[in-house]
């Protein structure tokens, strides 16, 4: 019999979906205000729920690369929701919360104790800020030799430790219940094969019971369902198999790397609970800005623009100078400098890497000049960018059968 004892906020939403119909929810993994503004505008128009997640690199107690801590992030989301008068179901989450998943911890080689304590503090601040979901992901360990995989028993132990810390903190501070997501599909030590997946489920259940948290069971368990950084084909057969393993426990499978997936409509039909999308919308924004940059250049050649914004060139230079593109290099590209890469790879790295530098003063200045130049010529540049993001978002709303779902929640 299906376990329905856990009724955290997100679990309630998943259980009260369209009666007799199948749907899931895309998770917008972004801290970019423009993307989130468009997401909230669309869920308002479509009367749909929204799930928004930010990583520890994007938002944390030190500000992250967006400059926001957890309290500021939830406040910004509330401001955006108020601006469009959205009052529907909205869920805020941490994506990939675990030791050494924050770049600072990895680069500075924090000890296990310091890294775990840093994550615990991040989770505490998220709970205080009103987050609804925490992705507990201790599948990275800088002490594990390159090429080796972290011991799954260690992953379980750290997962239990982190969940218990949040539950103790939440109880001590009389905070609302929180839902959990566990695991990862990452090849660096996640639940990438079926045997490991089964072991993880069994040991997590017993581990939580041992610390008195048998009633606290994750709403989402991440499964490897065919997609990864370089693959955009979802495997519905694998998804159905994994779903059959977790549904008796009261959980749903959540997919990552859904960006640009070729068959998003297969997710809900396979019983998937959710799927993460994020970098795709950064690329949407980048491509829209490139188009506007080209339009600006056309106007300049016609004598209608005095000074070009250099939007595209500025973004490429800032992404390169940030050094963050290095983490996304393939093995056969290791050690290469940016100019040595193919034009196609440089384009992808800039497109996905813009999320790290949108707030850079030079990027802001270039965008302001671009928008100003085009505004004088009757082009609403921001609406062009928002429209491009909207187009790419809408396929997920339709595929996941979310239109009008708020009426049922």
Tab-separated table of C-alpha atoms in Angstrom:
chain	number	residue	atom	x	y	z
A	1	UNK	CA	0.000	0.000	0.000
A	2	UNK	CA	1.232	3.467	-0.847
A	3	UNK	CA	2.686	5.382	2.088
A	4	UNK	CA	0.735	8.628	2.462
A	5	UNK	CA	1.816	9.624	5.963
A	6	UNK	CA	4.010	12.471	4.804
A	7	UNK	CA	1.981	15.534	3.889
A	8	UNK	CA	4.525	18.282	3.383
A	9	UNK	CA	3.426	21.231	1.191
A	10	UNK	CA	4.811	19.910	-2.074
A	11	UNK	CA	3.532	16.399	-1.431
A	12	UNK	CA	0.067	17.838	-0.915
A	13	UNK	CA	0.303	19.583	-4.260
A	14	UNK	CA	1.428	16.418	-6.036
A	15	UNK	CA	-1.343	14.319	-4.484
A	16	UNK	CA	-4.056	16.824	-5.372
A	17	UNK	CA	-3.309	16.993	-9.074
A	18	UNK	CA	-5.900	16.766	-11.806
A	19	UNK	CA	-8.262	13.921	-10.887
A	20	UNK	CA	-7.984	11.138	-13.430
A	21	UNK	CA	-5.391	12.947	-15.538
A	22	UNK	CA	-1.597	12.835	-15.552
A	23	UNK	CA	0.600	15.870	-15.020
A	24	UNK	CA	3.856	16.857	-13.376
A	25	UNK	CA	5.614	20.161	-12.879
A	26	UNK	CA	8.672	21.750	-14.525
A	27	UNK	CA	11.063	23.296	-12.041
A	28	UNK	CA	12.516	26.634	-13.100
A	29	UNK	CA	16.083	26.439	-11.813
A	30	UNK	CA	17.122	30.059	-12.051
A	31	UNK	CA	17.809	33.109	-9.928
A	32	UNK	CA	17.716	35.434	-12.938
A	33	UNK	CA	15.081	38.092	-12.243
A	34	UNK	CA	14.109	38.402	-15.908
A	35	UNK	CA	13.482	34.645	-16.231
A	36	UNK	CA	11.555	34.547	-12.985
A	37	UNK	CA	9.511	37.602	-13.943
A	38	UNK	CA	8.459	35.841	-17.135
A	39	UNK	CA	7.763	32.568	-15.305
A	40	UNK	CA	5.435	34.338	-12.886
A	41	UNK	CA	3.739	36.270	-15.676
A	42	UNK	CA	3.007	33.023	-17.500
A	43	UNK	CA	1.729	31.087	-14.494
A	44	UNK	CA	-0.551	34.045	-13.762
A	45	UNK	CA	-1.898	33.991	-17.341
A	46	UNK	CA	-2.211	30.190	-17.442
A	47	UNK	CA	-3.469	29.756	-13.855
A	48	UNK	CA	-0.686	27.251	-13.208
A	49	UNK	CA	1.553	26.436	-10.228
A	50	UNK	CA	5.246	27.285	-10.247
A	51	UNK	CA	8.333	25.619	-8.745
A	52	UNK	CA	11.445	27.811	-8.594
A	53	UNK	CA	14.850	26.543	-7.467
A	54	UNK	CA	18.186	28.271	-6.892
A	55	UNK	CA	21.548	26.601	-6.319
A	56	UNK	CA	23.949	27.395	-3.493
A	57	UNK	CA	26.185	29.144	-6.024
A	58	UNK	CA	23.355	31.441	-7.107
A	59	UNK	CA	21.839	32.246	-3.711
A	60	UNK	CA	23.434	31.645	-0.315
A	61	UNK	CA	24.139	33.266	3.048
A	62	UNK	CA	27.083	35.169	1.485
A	63	UNK	CA	25.143	36.477	-1.510
A	64	UNK	CA	26.083	34.013	-4.256
A	65	UNK	CA	26.865	35.194	-7.757
A	66	UNK	CA	23.461	36.933	-7.921
A	67	UNK	CA	24.227	39.010	-4.838
A	68	UNK	CA	21.172	37.626	-3.028
A	69	UNK	CA	20.893	35.646	0.181
A	70	UNK	CA	17.944	33.347	0.850
A	71	UNK	CA	15.746	35.969	2.523
A	72	UNK	CA	16.372	38.451	-0.290
A	73	UNK	CA	15.596	35.789	-2.887
A	74	UNK	CA	12.188	34.946	-1.418
A	75	UNK	CA	11.451	38.658	-1.009
A	76	UNK	CA	12.344	39.290	-4.663
A	77	UNK	CA	10.056	36.449	-5.743
A	78	UNK	CA	7.224	37.891	-3.650
A	79	UNK	CA	7.760	41.331	-5.191
A	80	UNK	CA	7.636	39.819	-8.699
A	81	UNK	CA	4.490	37.837	-7.823
A	82	UNK	CA	2.836	40.961	-6.396
A	83	UNK	CA	3.772	42.921	-9.512
A	84	UNK	CA	1.785	40.552	-11.735
A	85	UNK	CA	-0.837	39.830	-9.042
A	86	UNK	CA	-0.020	36.119	-8.941
A	87	UNK	CA	-1.559	34.441	-5.890
A	88	UNK	CA	-1.477	30.810	-7.009
A	89	UNK	CA	0.612	27.867	-5.824
A	90	UNK	CA	4.275	28.913	-5.690
A	91	UNK	CA	7.075	26.708	-4.342
A	92	UNK	CA	10.630	27.917	-3.614
A	93	UNK	CA	13.508	25.460	-3.355
A	94	UNK	CA	17.232	24.836	-3.027
A	95	UNK	CA	18.704	22.954	-5.968
A	96	UNK	CA	21.739	20.709	-5.332
A	97	UNK	CA	22.390	21.481	-1.686
A	98	UNK	CA	25.389	19.549	-0.447
A	99	UNK	CA	29.051	19.759	0.594
A	100	UNK	CA	31.472	21.049	-2.062
A	101	UNK	CA	28.665	21.827	-4.502
A	102	UNK	CA	29.276	25.502	-3.837
A	103	UNK	CA	32.298	26.535	-5.905
A	104	UNK	CA	33.916	28.372	-2.990
A	105	UNK	CA	34.000	25.203	-0.871
A	106	UNK	CA	35.494	23.163	-3.685
A	107	UNK	CA	38.095	25.707	-4.802
A	108	UNK	CA	39.219	26.422	-1.231
A	109	UNK	CA	39.192	22.686	-0.395
A	110	UNK	CA	37.082	22.945	2.746
A	111	UNK	CA	37.280	20.065	5.221
A	112	UNK	CA	34.362	17.636	5.450
A	113	UNK	CA	33.238	19.160	8.747
A	114	UNK	CA	33.421	22.731	7.464
A	115	UNK	CA	31.670	21.847	4.196
A	116	UNK	CA	28.835	20.042	5.996
A	117	UNK	CA	28.471	22.880	8.502
A	118	UNK	CA	28.329	25.369	5.651
A	119	UNK	CA	25.520	23.418	4.026
A	120	UNK	CA	23.647	23.176	7.328
A	121	UNK	CA	23.840	26.943	7.790
A	122	UNK	CA	22.584	27.434	4.222
A	123	UNK	CA	19.649	25.104	4.932
A	124	UNK	CA	18.852	26.949	8.164
A	125	UNK	CA	18.721	30.269	6.345
A	126	UNK	CA	16.519	28.737	3.642
A	127	UNK	CA	14.094	27.427	6.274
A	128	UNK	CA	13.968	30.840	7.961
A	129	UNK	CA	13.377	32.509	4.585
A	130	UNK	CA	10.334	30.325	3.942
A	131	UNK	CA	11.673	27.826	1.404
A	132	UNK	CA	9.321	24.919	0.714
A	133	UNK	CA	11.736	22.302	-0.707
A	134	UNK	CA	15.385	21.413	-0.122
A	135	UNK	CA	17.370	19.224	-2.483
A	136	UNK	CA	19.766	17.304	-0.224
A	137	UNK	CA	22.629	16.201	-2.482
A	138	UNK	CA	25.815	15.006	-0.698
A	139	UNK	CA	27.089	13.087	-3.739
A	140	UNK	CA	30.276	15.114	-4.222
A	141	UNK	CA	33.388	14.559	-2.123
A	142	UNK	CA	36.654	16.248	-3.037
A	143	UNK	CA	38.490	13.611	-0.993
A	144	UNK	CA	37.433	10.855	-3.400
A	145	UNK	CA	40.061	10.215	-6.075
A	146	UNK	CA	39.244	11.408	-9.578
A	147	UNK	CA	37.530	8.630	-11.495
A	148	UNK	CA	36.295	6.925	-8.329
A	149	UNK	CA	32.695	7.052	-7.118
A	150	UNK	CA	31.678	8.150	-3.633
A	151	UNK	CA	30.520	5.292	-1.388
A	152	UNK	CA	26.711	5.143	-1.492
A	153	UNK	CA	26.665	4.380	2.252
A	154	UNK	CA	28.404	7.718	2.860
A	155	UNK	CA	25.841	9.442	0.650
A	156	UNK	CA	23.007	7.954	2.701
A	157	UNK	CA	24.635	8.826	6.014
A	158	UNK	CA	25.191	12.450	5.015
A	159	UNK	CA	21.693	12.706	3.538
A	160	UNK	CA	20.186	11.563	6.847
A	161	UNK	CA	22.445	13.897	8.805
A	162	UNK	CA	21.414	16.917	6.749
A	163	UNK	CA	17.694	16.122	6.823
A	164	UNK	CA	17.830	15.568	10.594
A	165	UNK	CA	19.599	18.892	11.057
A	166	UNK	CA	16.881	20.731	9.142
A	167	UNK	CA	14.104	18.931	11.005
A	168	UNK	CA	15.683	19.676	14.396
A	169	UNK	CA	16.208	23.327	13.439
A	170	UNK	CA	12.695	23.614	12.078
A	171	UNK	CA	11.156	22.141	15.228
A	172	UNK	CA	13.274	24.298	17.536
A	173	UNK	CA	12.177	27.441	15.689
A	174	UNK	CA	8.545	26.420	15.130
A	175	UNK	CA	8.908	26.673	11.350
A	176	UNK	CA	6.523	25.173	8.761
A	177	UNK	CA	7.142	21.718	7.312
A	178	UNK	CA	9.620	21.378	4.454
A	179	UNK	CA	9.627	18.907	1.578
A	180	UNK	CA	12.801	17.134	0.483
A	181	UNK	CA	14.397	16.024	-2.734
A	182	UNK	CA	17.280	13.573	-2.580
A	183	UNK	CA	19.841	12.067	-4.901
A	184	UNK	CA	21.235	13.147	-8.223
A	185	UNK	CA	21.701	11.739	-11.689
A	186	UNK	CA	25.219	13.143	-11.963
A	187	UNK	CA	27.880	10.691	-13.156
A	188	UNK	CA	30.259	11.867	-10.431
A	189	UNK	CA	28.612	9.630	-7.872
A	190	UNK	CA	24.873	9.832	-7.939
A	191	UNK	CA	22.171	7.215	-8.313
A	192	UNK	CA	23.230	6.417	-11.850
A	193	UNK	CA	22.567	2.671	-11.872
A	194	UNK	CA	19.616	0.611	-10.704
A	195	UNK	CA	21.457	-1.376	-8.016
A	196	UNK	CA	22.816	1.786	-6.421
A	197	UNK	CA	19.372	3.369	-6.660
A	198	UNK	CA	17.793	0.414	-4.819
A	199	UNK	CA	20.486	0.448	-2.141
A	200	UNK	CA	19.996	4.152	-1.609
A	201	UNK	CA	16.233	3.774	-1.127
A	202	UNK	CA	16.568	0.900	1.333
A	203	UNK	CA	19.275	2.495	3.452
A	204	UNK	CA	17.665	5.934	3.429
A	205	UNK	CA	14.433	4.455	4.778
A	206	UNK	CA	16.199	2.624	7.597
A	207	UNK	CA	18.524	5.566	8.274
A	208	UNK	CA	15.672	8.027	8.728
A	209	UNK	CA	13.823	5.550	10.939
A	210	UNK	CA	16.900	5.144	13.173
A	211	UNK	CA	16.929	8.879	13.958
A	212	UNK	CA	13.187	9.062	14.559
A	213	UNK	CA	12.293	10.510	11.180
A	214	UNK	CA	10.446	7.620	9.572
A	215	UNK	CA	7.590	10.051	8.845
A	216	UNK	CA	9.895	12.369	6.906
A	217	UNK	CA	10.289	10.919	3.440
A	218	UNK	CA	11.405	12.811	0.328
A	219	UNK	CA	8.774	14.029	-2.061
A	220	UNK	CA	11.228	13.773	-4.982
A	221	UNK	CA	14.000	11.308	-5.744
A	222	UNK	CA	16.221	12.264	-8.647
A	223	UNK	CA	16.509	9.605	-11.325
A	224	UNK	CA	18.801	9.213	-14.304
A	225	UNK	CA	16.224	9.210	-17.097
A	226	UNK	CA	18.386	9.553	-20.197
A	227	UNK	CA	19.184	13.260	-20.161
A	228	UNK	CA	22.518	14.757	-19.182
A	229	UNK	CA	24.623	17.793	-20.024
A	230	UNK	CA	25.093	16.711	-23.646
A	231	UNK	CA	21.982	14.569	-24.245
A	232	UNK	CA	18.430	15.829	-24.705
A	233	UNK	CA	16.437	12.614	-25.156
A	234	UNK	CA	14.233	11.540	-22.264
A	235	UNK	CA	13.856	7.759	-21.776
A	236	UNK	CA	10.225	7.057	-20.753
A	237	UNK	CA	10.835	3.336	-20.190
A	238	UNK	CA	13.551	3.997	-17.619
A	239	UNK	CA	11.337	6.657	-16.033
A	240	UNK	CA	8.423	4.254	-15.659
A	241	UNK	CA	10.709	1.656	-14.082
A	242	UNK	CA	12.120	4.125	-11.542
A	243	UNK	CA	8.653	5.509	-10.847
A	244	UNK	CA	7.409	2.011	-10.008
A	245	UNK	CA	10.169	1.781	-7.381
A	246	UNK	CA	9.449	5.059	-5.586
A	247	UNK	CA	5.659	5.431	-5.783
A	248	UNK	CA	5.040	2.716	-3.130
A	249	UNK	CA	7.097	4.927	-0.793
A	250	UNK	CA	5.013	8.008	-1.621
A	251	UNK	CA	7.718	9.698	-3.733
A	252	UNK	CA	7.993	10.904	-7.313
A	253	UNK	CA	10.899	10.754	-9.728
A	254	UNK	CA	12.420	14.103	-10.668
A	255	UNK	CA	14.574	14.530	-13.752
A	256	UNK	CA	17.442	16.956	-14.187
A	257	UNK	CA	19.022	18.324	-17.390
A	258	UNK	CA	15.623	18.799	-19.035
A	259	UNK	CA	16.904	21.855	-20.928
A	260	UNK	CA	16.117	21.571	-24.614
A	261	UNK	CA	14.749	18.044	-24.236
A	262	UNK	CA	13.189	16.793	-27.469
A	263	UNK	CA	10.205	14.953	-25.941
A	264	UNK	CA	8.974	16.870	-22.852
A	265	UNK	CA	5.433	15.527	-23.283
A	266	UNK	CA	6.717	12.060	-22.308
A	267	UNK	CA	7.584	13.168	-18.756
A	268	UNK	CA	4.065	13.267	-17.273
A	269	UNK	CA	2.940	10.308	-19.378
A	270	UNK	CA	5.706	8.267	-17.727
A	271	UNK	CA	4.558	9.282	-14.244
A	272	UNK	CA	7.403	11.739	-13.609
A	273	UNK	CA	6.759	14.174	-10.801
A	274	UNK	CA	8.975	17.026	-11.968
A	275	UNK	CA	11.819	18.035	-14.250
A	276	UNK	CA	14.467	20.733	-13.857
A	277	UNK	CA	14.902	23.402	-16.519
A	278	UNK	CA	17.182	26.408	-16.133
A	279	UNK	CA	20.194	27.050	-18.365
A	280	UNK	CA	17.893	26.793	-21.395
A	281	UNK	CA	16.315	30.109	-20.427
A	282	UNK	CA	19.713	31.762	-20.007
A	283	UNK	CA	20.460	30.664	-23.562
A	284	UNK	CA	17.035	31.976	-24.648
A	285	UNK	CA	17.901	35.364	-23.185
A	286	UNK	CA	21.375	35.324	-24.731
A	287	UNK	CA	20.061	34.463	-28.191
A	288	UNK	CA	17.444	37.220	-27.988
A	289	UNK	CA	20.149	39.716	-27.030
A	290	UNK	CA	22.271	38.532	-29.957
A	291	UNK	CA	19.366	39.153	-32.325
A	292	UNK	CA	18.884	42.626	-30.859
A	293	UNK	CA	22.635	43.271	-31.150
A	294	UNK	CA	22.448	42.411	-34.854
A	295	UNK	CA	19.451	44.703	-35.278
A	296	UNK	CA	21.334	47.490	-33.536
A	297	UNK	CA	24.272	46.993	-35.905
A	298	UNK	CA	21.919	47.180	-38.876
A	299	UNK	CA	20.545	50.480	-37.608
A	300	UNK	CA	24.083	51.742	-37.006
A	301	UNK	CA	25.036	50.945	-40.614
A	302	UNK	CA	22.050	53.054	-41.676
A	303	UNK	CA	23.269	55.973	-39.573
A	304	UNK	CA	20.512	55.626	-36.960
A	305	UNK	CA	22.690	54.618	-33.969
A	306	UNK	CA	25.602	56.703	-32.703
A	307	UNK	CA	27.414	54.289	-30.378
A	308	UNK	CA	27.012	50.518	-30.456
A	309	UNK	CA	26.390	48.674	-27.184
A	310	UNK	CA	28.791	45.822	-28.064
A	311	UNK	CA	26.336	43.574	-26.213
A	312	UNK	CA	27.424	40.202	-27.588
A	313	UNK	CA	31.158	40.976	-27.444
A	314	UNK	CA	30.825	42.207	-23.857
A	315	UNK	CA	29.017	39.041	-22.739
A	316	UNK	CA	31.592	36.778	-24.386
A	317	UNK	CA	34.490	38.651	-22.780
A	318	UNK	CA	32.891	38.663	-19.318
A	319	UNK	CA	32.088	34.940	-19.448
A	320	UNK	CA	35.681	34.238	-20.476
A	321	UNK	CA	37.116	36.464	-17.742
A	322	UNK	CA	34.869	34.843	-15.125
A	323	UNK	CA	36.634	31.506	-15.626
A	324	UNK	CA	33.389	29.662	-14.883
A	325	UNK	CA	33.284	28.211	-18.394
A	326	UNK	CA	36.172	25.912	-17.423
A	327	UNK	CA	33.919	23.709	-15.238
A	328	UNK	CA	31.831	22.833	-18.311
A	329	UNK	CA	34.708	21.656	-20.516
A	330	UNK	CA	34.646	18.119	-21.892
A	331	UNK	CA	37.474	15.764	-20.976
A	332	UNK	CA	39.099	16.158	-24.398
A	333	UNK	CA	39.031	19.949	-23.945
A	334	UNK	CA	40.788	20.002	-20.573
A	335	UNK	CA	43.687	22.449	-20.480
A	336	UNK	CA	42.571	24.357	-23.573
A	337	UNK	CA	42.174	28.111	-23.476
A	338	UNK	CA	38.880	29.590	-24.625
A	339	UNK	CA	40.130	30.748	-28.088
A	340	UNK	CA	41.374	27.216	-28.794
A	341	UNK	CA	37.863	25.755	-28.609
A	342	UNK	CA	35.622	25.391	-31.642
A	343	UNK	CA	33.272	28.252	-32.489
A	344	UNK	CA	30.306	26.015	-31.667
A	345	UNK	CA	31.626	25.173	-28.219
A	346	UNK	CA	32.517	28.791	-27.442
A	347	UNK	CA	29.003	29.816	-28.411
A	348	UNK	CA	27.455	27.216	-26.094
A	349	UNK	CA	29.761	28.112	-23.209
A	350	UNK	CA	28.943	31.813	-23.531
A	351	UNK	CA	25.208	31.127	-23.823
A	352	UNK	CA	25.056	28.954	-20.726
A	353	UNK	CA	27.690	30.990	-18.869
A	354	UNK	CA	25.854	34.305	-19.081
A	355	UNK	CA	23.916	33.362	-15.934
A	356	UNK	CA	27.114	34.008	-13.971
A	357	UNK	CA	27.651	37.552	-15.230
A	358	UNK	CA	24.225	39.108	-15.873
A	359	UNK	CA	24.710	41.341	-12.810
A	360	UNK	CA	28.222	42.457	-13.817
A	361	UNK	CA	28.270	46.279	-14.176
A	362	UNK	CA	29.605	46.072	-17.731
A	363	UNK	CA	26.875	43.625	-18.771
A	364	UNK	CA	24.238	45.867	-17.194
A	365	UNK	CA	25.680	48.936	-18.910
A	366	UNK	CA	25.798	47.237	-22.323
A	367	UNK	CA	22.193	46.074	-21.977
A	368	UNK	CA	21.062	49.554	-20.909
A	369	UNK	CA	22.718	51.090	-23.957
A	370	UNK	CA	21.310	48.414	-26.288
A	371	UNK	CA	17.790	48.894	-24.955
A	372	UNK	CA	18.119	52.678	-25.146
A	373	UNK	CA	19.387	52.659	-28.730
A	374	UNK	CA	16.547	50.438	-29.872
A	375	UNK	CA	13.874	52.182	-27.787
A	376	UNK	CA	14.570	55.424	-29.658
A	377	UNK	CA	13.830	53.540	-32.883
A	378	UNK	CA	10.555	52.085	-31.654
A	379	UNK	CA	11.790	48.641	-30.561
A	380	UNK	CA	10.828	47.426	-27.060
A	381	UNK	CA	13.942	45.311	-26.509
A	382	UNK	CA	12.956	43.914	-23.122
A	383	UNK	CA	9.657	42.626	-24.481
A	384	UNK	CA	11.585	40.916	-27.285
A	385	UNK	CA	13.756	39.152	-24.692
A	386	UNK	CA	10.783	38.221	-22.515
A	387	UNK	CA	8.938	36.930	-25.563
A	388	UNK	CA	11.802	34.615	-26.445
A	389	UNK	CA	11.897	33.246	-22.901
A	390	UNK	CA	8.113	32.858	-22.924
A	391	UNK	CA	8.201	30.845	-26.140
A	392	UNK	CA	10.672	28.382	-24.647
A	393	UNK	CA	8.813	28.147	-21.335
A	394	UNK	CA	5.409	27.511	-22.834
A	395	UNK	CA	6.283	24.106	-24.254
A	396	UNK	CA	6.743	22.835	-20.691
A	397	UNK	CA	3.462	24.264	-19.425
A	398	UNK	CA	1.659	22.535	-22.282
A	399	UNK	CA	3.630	19.275	-22.093
A	400	UNK	CA	3.042	18.962	-18.345
A	401	UNK	CA	-0.677	19.679	-18.629
A	402	UNK	CA	-0.499	22.525	-16.111
A	403	UNK	CA	-2.912	25.060	-17.584
A	404	UNK	CA	-5.660	25.809	-15.040
A	405	UNK	CA	-4.273	23.424	-12.398
A	406	UNK	CA	-4.331	26.098	-9.656
A	407	UNK	CA	-8.112	25.778	-9.499
A	408	UNK	CA	-7.634	22.214	-8.278
A	409	UNK	CA	-5.020	22.938	-5.611
